[in-house]
PDB file of C-alpha atoms in Angstrom:
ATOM      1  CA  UNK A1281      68.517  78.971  53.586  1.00  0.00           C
ATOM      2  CA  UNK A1282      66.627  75.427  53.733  1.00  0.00           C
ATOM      3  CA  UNK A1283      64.404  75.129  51.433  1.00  0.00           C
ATOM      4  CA  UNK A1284      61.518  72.001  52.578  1.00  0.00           C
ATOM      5  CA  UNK A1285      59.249  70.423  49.479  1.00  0.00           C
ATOM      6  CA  UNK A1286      56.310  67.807  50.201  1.00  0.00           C
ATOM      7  CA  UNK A1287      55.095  65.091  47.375  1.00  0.00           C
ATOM      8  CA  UNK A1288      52.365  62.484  47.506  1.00  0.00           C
ATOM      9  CA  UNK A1289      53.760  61.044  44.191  1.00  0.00           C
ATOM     10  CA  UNK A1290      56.777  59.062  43.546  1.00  0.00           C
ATOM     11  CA  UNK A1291      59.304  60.500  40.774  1.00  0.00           C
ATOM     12  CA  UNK A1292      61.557  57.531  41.297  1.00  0.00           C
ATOM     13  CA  UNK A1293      64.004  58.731  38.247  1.00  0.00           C
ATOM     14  CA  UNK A1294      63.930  62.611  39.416  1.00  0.00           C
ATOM     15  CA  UNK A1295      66.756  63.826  41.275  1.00  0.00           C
ATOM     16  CA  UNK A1296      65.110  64.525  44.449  1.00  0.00           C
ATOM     17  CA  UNK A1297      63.951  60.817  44.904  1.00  0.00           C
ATOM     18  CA  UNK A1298      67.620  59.676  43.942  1.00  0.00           C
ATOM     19  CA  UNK A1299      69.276  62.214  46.025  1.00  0.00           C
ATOM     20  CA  UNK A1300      67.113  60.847  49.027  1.00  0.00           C
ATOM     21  CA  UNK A1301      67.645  57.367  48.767  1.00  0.00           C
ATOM     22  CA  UNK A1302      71.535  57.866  48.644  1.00  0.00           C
ATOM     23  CA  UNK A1303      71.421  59.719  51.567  1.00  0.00           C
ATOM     24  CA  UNK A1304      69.228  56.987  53.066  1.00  0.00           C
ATOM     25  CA  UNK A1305      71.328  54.404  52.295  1.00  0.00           C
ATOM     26  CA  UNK A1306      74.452  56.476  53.608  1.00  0.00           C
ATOM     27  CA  UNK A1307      72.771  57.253  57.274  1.00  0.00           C
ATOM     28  CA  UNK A1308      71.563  53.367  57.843  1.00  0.00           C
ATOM     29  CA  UNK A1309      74.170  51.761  55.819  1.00  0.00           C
ATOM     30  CA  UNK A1310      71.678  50.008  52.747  1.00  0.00           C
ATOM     31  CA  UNK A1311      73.470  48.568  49.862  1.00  0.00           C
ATOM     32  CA  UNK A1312      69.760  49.464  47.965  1.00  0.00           C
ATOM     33  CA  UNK A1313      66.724  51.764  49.409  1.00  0.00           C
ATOM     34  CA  UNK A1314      64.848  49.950  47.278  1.00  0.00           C
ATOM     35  CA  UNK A1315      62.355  49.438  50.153  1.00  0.00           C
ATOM     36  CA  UNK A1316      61.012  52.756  49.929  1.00  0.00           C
ATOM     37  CA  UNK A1317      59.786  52.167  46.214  1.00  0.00           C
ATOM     38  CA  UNK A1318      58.355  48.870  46.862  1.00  0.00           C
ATOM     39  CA  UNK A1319      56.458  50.309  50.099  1.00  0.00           C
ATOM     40  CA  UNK A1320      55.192  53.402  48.858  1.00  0.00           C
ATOM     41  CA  UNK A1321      53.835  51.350  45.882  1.00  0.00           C
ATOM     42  CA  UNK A1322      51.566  49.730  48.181  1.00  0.00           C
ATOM     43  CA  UNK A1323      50.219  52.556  49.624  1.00  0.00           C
ATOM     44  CA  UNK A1324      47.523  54.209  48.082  1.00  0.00           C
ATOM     45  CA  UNK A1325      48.326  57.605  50.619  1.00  0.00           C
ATOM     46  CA  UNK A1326      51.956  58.779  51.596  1.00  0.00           C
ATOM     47  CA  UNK A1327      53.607  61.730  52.043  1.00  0.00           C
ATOM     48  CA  UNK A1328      57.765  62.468  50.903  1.00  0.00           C
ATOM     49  CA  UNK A1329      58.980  65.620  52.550  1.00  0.00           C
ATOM     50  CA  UNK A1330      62.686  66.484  51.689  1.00  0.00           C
ATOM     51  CA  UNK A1331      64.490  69.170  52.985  1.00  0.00           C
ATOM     52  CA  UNK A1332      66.996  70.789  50.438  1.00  0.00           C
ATOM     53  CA  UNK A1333      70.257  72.905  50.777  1.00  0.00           C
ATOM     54  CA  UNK A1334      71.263  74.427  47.654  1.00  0.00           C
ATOM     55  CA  UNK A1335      69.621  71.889  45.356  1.00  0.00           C
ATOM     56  CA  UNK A1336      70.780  68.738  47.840  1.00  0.00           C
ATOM     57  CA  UNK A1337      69.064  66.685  49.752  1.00  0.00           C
ATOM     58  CA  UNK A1338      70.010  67.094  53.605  1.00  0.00           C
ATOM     59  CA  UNK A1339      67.191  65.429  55.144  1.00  0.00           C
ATOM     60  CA  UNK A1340      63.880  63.866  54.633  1.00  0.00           C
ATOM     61  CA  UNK A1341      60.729  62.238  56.546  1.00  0.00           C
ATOM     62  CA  UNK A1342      58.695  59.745  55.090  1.00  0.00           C
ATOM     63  CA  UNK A1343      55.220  58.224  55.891  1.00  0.00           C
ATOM     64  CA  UNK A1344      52.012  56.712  54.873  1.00  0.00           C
ATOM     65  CA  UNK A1345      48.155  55.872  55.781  1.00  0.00           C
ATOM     66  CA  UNK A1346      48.341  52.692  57.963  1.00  0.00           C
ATOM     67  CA  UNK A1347      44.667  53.148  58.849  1.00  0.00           C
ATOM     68  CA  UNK A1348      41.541  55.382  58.073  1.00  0.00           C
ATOM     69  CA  UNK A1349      42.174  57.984  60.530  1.00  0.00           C
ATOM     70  CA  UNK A1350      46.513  56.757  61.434  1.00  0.00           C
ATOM     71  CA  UNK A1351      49.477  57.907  60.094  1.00  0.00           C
ATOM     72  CA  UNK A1352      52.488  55.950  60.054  1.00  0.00           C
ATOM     73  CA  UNK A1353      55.553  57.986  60.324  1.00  0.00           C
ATOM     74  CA  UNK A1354      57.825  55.134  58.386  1.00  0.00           C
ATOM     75  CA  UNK A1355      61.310  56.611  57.967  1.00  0.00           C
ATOM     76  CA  UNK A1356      63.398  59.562  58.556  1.00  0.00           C
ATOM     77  CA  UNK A1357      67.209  61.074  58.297  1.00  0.00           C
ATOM     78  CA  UNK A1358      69.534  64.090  58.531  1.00  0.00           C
ATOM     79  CA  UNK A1359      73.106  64.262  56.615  1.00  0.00           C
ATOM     80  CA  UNK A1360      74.946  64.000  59.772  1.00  0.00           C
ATOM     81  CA  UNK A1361      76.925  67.754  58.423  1.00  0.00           C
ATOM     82  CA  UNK A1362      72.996  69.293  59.333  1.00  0.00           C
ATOM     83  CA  UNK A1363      72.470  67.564  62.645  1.00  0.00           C
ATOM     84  CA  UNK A1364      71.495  70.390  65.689  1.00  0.00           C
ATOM     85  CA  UNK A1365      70.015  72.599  63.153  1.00  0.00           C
ATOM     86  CA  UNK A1366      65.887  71.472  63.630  1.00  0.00           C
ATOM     87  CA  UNK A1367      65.812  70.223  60.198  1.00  0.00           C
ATOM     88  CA  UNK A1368      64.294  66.940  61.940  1.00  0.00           C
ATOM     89  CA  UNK A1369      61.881  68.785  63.898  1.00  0.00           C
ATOM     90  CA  UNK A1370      60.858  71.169  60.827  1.00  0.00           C
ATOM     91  CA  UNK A1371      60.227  67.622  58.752  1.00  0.00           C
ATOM     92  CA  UNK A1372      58.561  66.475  61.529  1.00  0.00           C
ATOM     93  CA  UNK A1373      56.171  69.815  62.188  1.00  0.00           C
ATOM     94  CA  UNK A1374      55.354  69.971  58.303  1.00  0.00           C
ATOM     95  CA  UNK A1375      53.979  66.315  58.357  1.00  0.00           C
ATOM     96  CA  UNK A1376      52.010  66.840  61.532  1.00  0.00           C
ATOM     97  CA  UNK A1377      50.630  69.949  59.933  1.00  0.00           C
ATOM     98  CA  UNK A1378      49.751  67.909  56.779  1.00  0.00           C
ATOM     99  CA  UNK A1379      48.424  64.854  58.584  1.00  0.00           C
ATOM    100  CA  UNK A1380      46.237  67.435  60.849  1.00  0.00           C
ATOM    101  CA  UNK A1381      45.098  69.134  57.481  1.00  0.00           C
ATOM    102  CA  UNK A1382      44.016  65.423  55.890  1.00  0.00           C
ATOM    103  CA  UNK A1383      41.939  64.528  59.139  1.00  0.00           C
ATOM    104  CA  UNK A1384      44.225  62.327  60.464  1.00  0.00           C
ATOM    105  CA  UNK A1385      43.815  61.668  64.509  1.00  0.00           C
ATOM    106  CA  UNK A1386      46.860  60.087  65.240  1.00  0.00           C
ATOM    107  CA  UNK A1387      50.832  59.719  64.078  1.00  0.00           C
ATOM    108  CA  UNK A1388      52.080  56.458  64.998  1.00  0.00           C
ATOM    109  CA  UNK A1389      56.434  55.866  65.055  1.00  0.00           C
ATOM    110  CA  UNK A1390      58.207  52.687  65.917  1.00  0.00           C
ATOM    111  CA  UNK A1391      61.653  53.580  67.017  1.00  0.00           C
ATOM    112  CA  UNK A1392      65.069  51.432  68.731  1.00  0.00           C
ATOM    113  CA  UNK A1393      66.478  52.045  71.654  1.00  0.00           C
ATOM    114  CA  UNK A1394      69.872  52.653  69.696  1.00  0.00           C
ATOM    115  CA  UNK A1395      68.905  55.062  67.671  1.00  0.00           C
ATOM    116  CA  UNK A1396      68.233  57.237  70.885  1.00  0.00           C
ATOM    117  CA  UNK A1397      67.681  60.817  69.013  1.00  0.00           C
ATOM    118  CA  UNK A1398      65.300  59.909  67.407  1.00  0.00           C
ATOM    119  CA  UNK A1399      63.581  59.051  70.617  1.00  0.00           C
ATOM    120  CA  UNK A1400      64.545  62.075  72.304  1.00  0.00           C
ATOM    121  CA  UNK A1401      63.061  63.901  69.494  1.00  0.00           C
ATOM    122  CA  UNK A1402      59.891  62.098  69.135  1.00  0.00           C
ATOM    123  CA  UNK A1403      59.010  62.682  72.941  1.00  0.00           C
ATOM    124  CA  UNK A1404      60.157  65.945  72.556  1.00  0.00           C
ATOM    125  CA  UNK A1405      57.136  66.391  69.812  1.00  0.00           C
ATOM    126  CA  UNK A1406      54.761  65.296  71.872  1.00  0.00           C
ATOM    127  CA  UNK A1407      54.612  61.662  71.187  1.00  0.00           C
ATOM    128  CA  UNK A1408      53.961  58.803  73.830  1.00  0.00           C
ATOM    129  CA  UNK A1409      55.795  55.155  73.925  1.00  0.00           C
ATOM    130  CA  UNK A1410      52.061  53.209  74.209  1.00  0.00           C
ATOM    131  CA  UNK A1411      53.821  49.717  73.592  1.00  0.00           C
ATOM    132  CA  UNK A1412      57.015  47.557  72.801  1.00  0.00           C
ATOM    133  CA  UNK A1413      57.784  44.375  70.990  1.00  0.00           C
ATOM    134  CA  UNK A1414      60.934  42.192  69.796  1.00  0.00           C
ATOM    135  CA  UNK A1415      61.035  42.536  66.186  1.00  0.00           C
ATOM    136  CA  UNK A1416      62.160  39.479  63.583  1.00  0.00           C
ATOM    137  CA  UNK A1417      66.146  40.114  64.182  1.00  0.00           C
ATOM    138  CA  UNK A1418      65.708  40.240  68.362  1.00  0.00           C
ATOM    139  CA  UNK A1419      66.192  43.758  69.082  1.00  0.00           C
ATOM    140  CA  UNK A1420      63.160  45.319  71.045  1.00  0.00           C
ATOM    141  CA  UNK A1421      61.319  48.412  69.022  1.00  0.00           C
ATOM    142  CA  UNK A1422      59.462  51.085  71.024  1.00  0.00           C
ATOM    143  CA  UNK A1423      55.902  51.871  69.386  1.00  0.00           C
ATOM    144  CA  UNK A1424      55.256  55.554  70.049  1.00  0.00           C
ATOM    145  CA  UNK A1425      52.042  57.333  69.090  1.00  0.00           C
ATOM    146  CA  UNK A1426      50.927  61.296  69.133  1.00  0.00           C
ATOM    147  CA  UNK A1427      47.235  62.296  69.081  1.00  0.00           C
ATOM    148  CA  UNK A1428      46.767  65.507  66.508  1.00  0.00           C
TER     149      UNK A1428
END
């Protein structure tokens, strides 16, 4: 049975954090995650939710306070052995249900056209694409946005 956990602190030596970042860097092929230290460290607000098979980390969702009353739903993955099984949409409930429950108003995503599921999913949840730019490598990112 999954098992789902939420922090608002980082444990960057516990074995949750490490277990996350490897399977971050494994699903968008990082040589370091060392982003997600370095940006959670700047935000005074975020919220870690992992979701856990037998001890392992098999998917997680990750996001912060971009504004008083925004969320910014920052990153997000699935072992690709746990895809089709709503661990993604589970993640995804539990942070709207926490955002909801810290009196946020809206989640904000950016997504890529290649990275289609996660699209699918996000307008599946609710979400609507309110805008589009070309980010600093050329490739066009979809700005999505869901009203709690």
């Amino acid at each position: 049975m999954m098992e789902y956990k939420a922090f608002t602190n980082l444990e960057v030596e516990s074995d949750w954090y490490q277990s996350m970042c490897s399977l971050h860097s494994t699903i968008f092929k990082l040589k370091s995650p060392d982003s997600i230290k370095e940006e959670l460290y700047v935000r005074p607000i975020f919220l870690v939710l992992i979701a856990l098979d037998n001890e392992h980390v098999v998917g997680y969702k990750i996001g912060y306070q971009d504004r008083r009353t925004r969320f910014y739903s920052w990153l997000g993955g699935v072992n690709s052995e746990y895809r089709g099984q709503g661990i993604a949409s589970e993640l995804m409930r539990r942070q709207h249900v926490w955002c909801e429950s810290q009196g946020y108003d809206v989640v904000r995503t950016q997504t890529k056209n290649k990275w289609r599921s996660m699209l699918i999913l996000n307008l599946r949840h609710g979400f609507d694409v309110v805008g589009t730019y070309t980010d600093e490598k050329g490739e066009p990112k979809i700005i999505l946005e869901k009203r709690l």
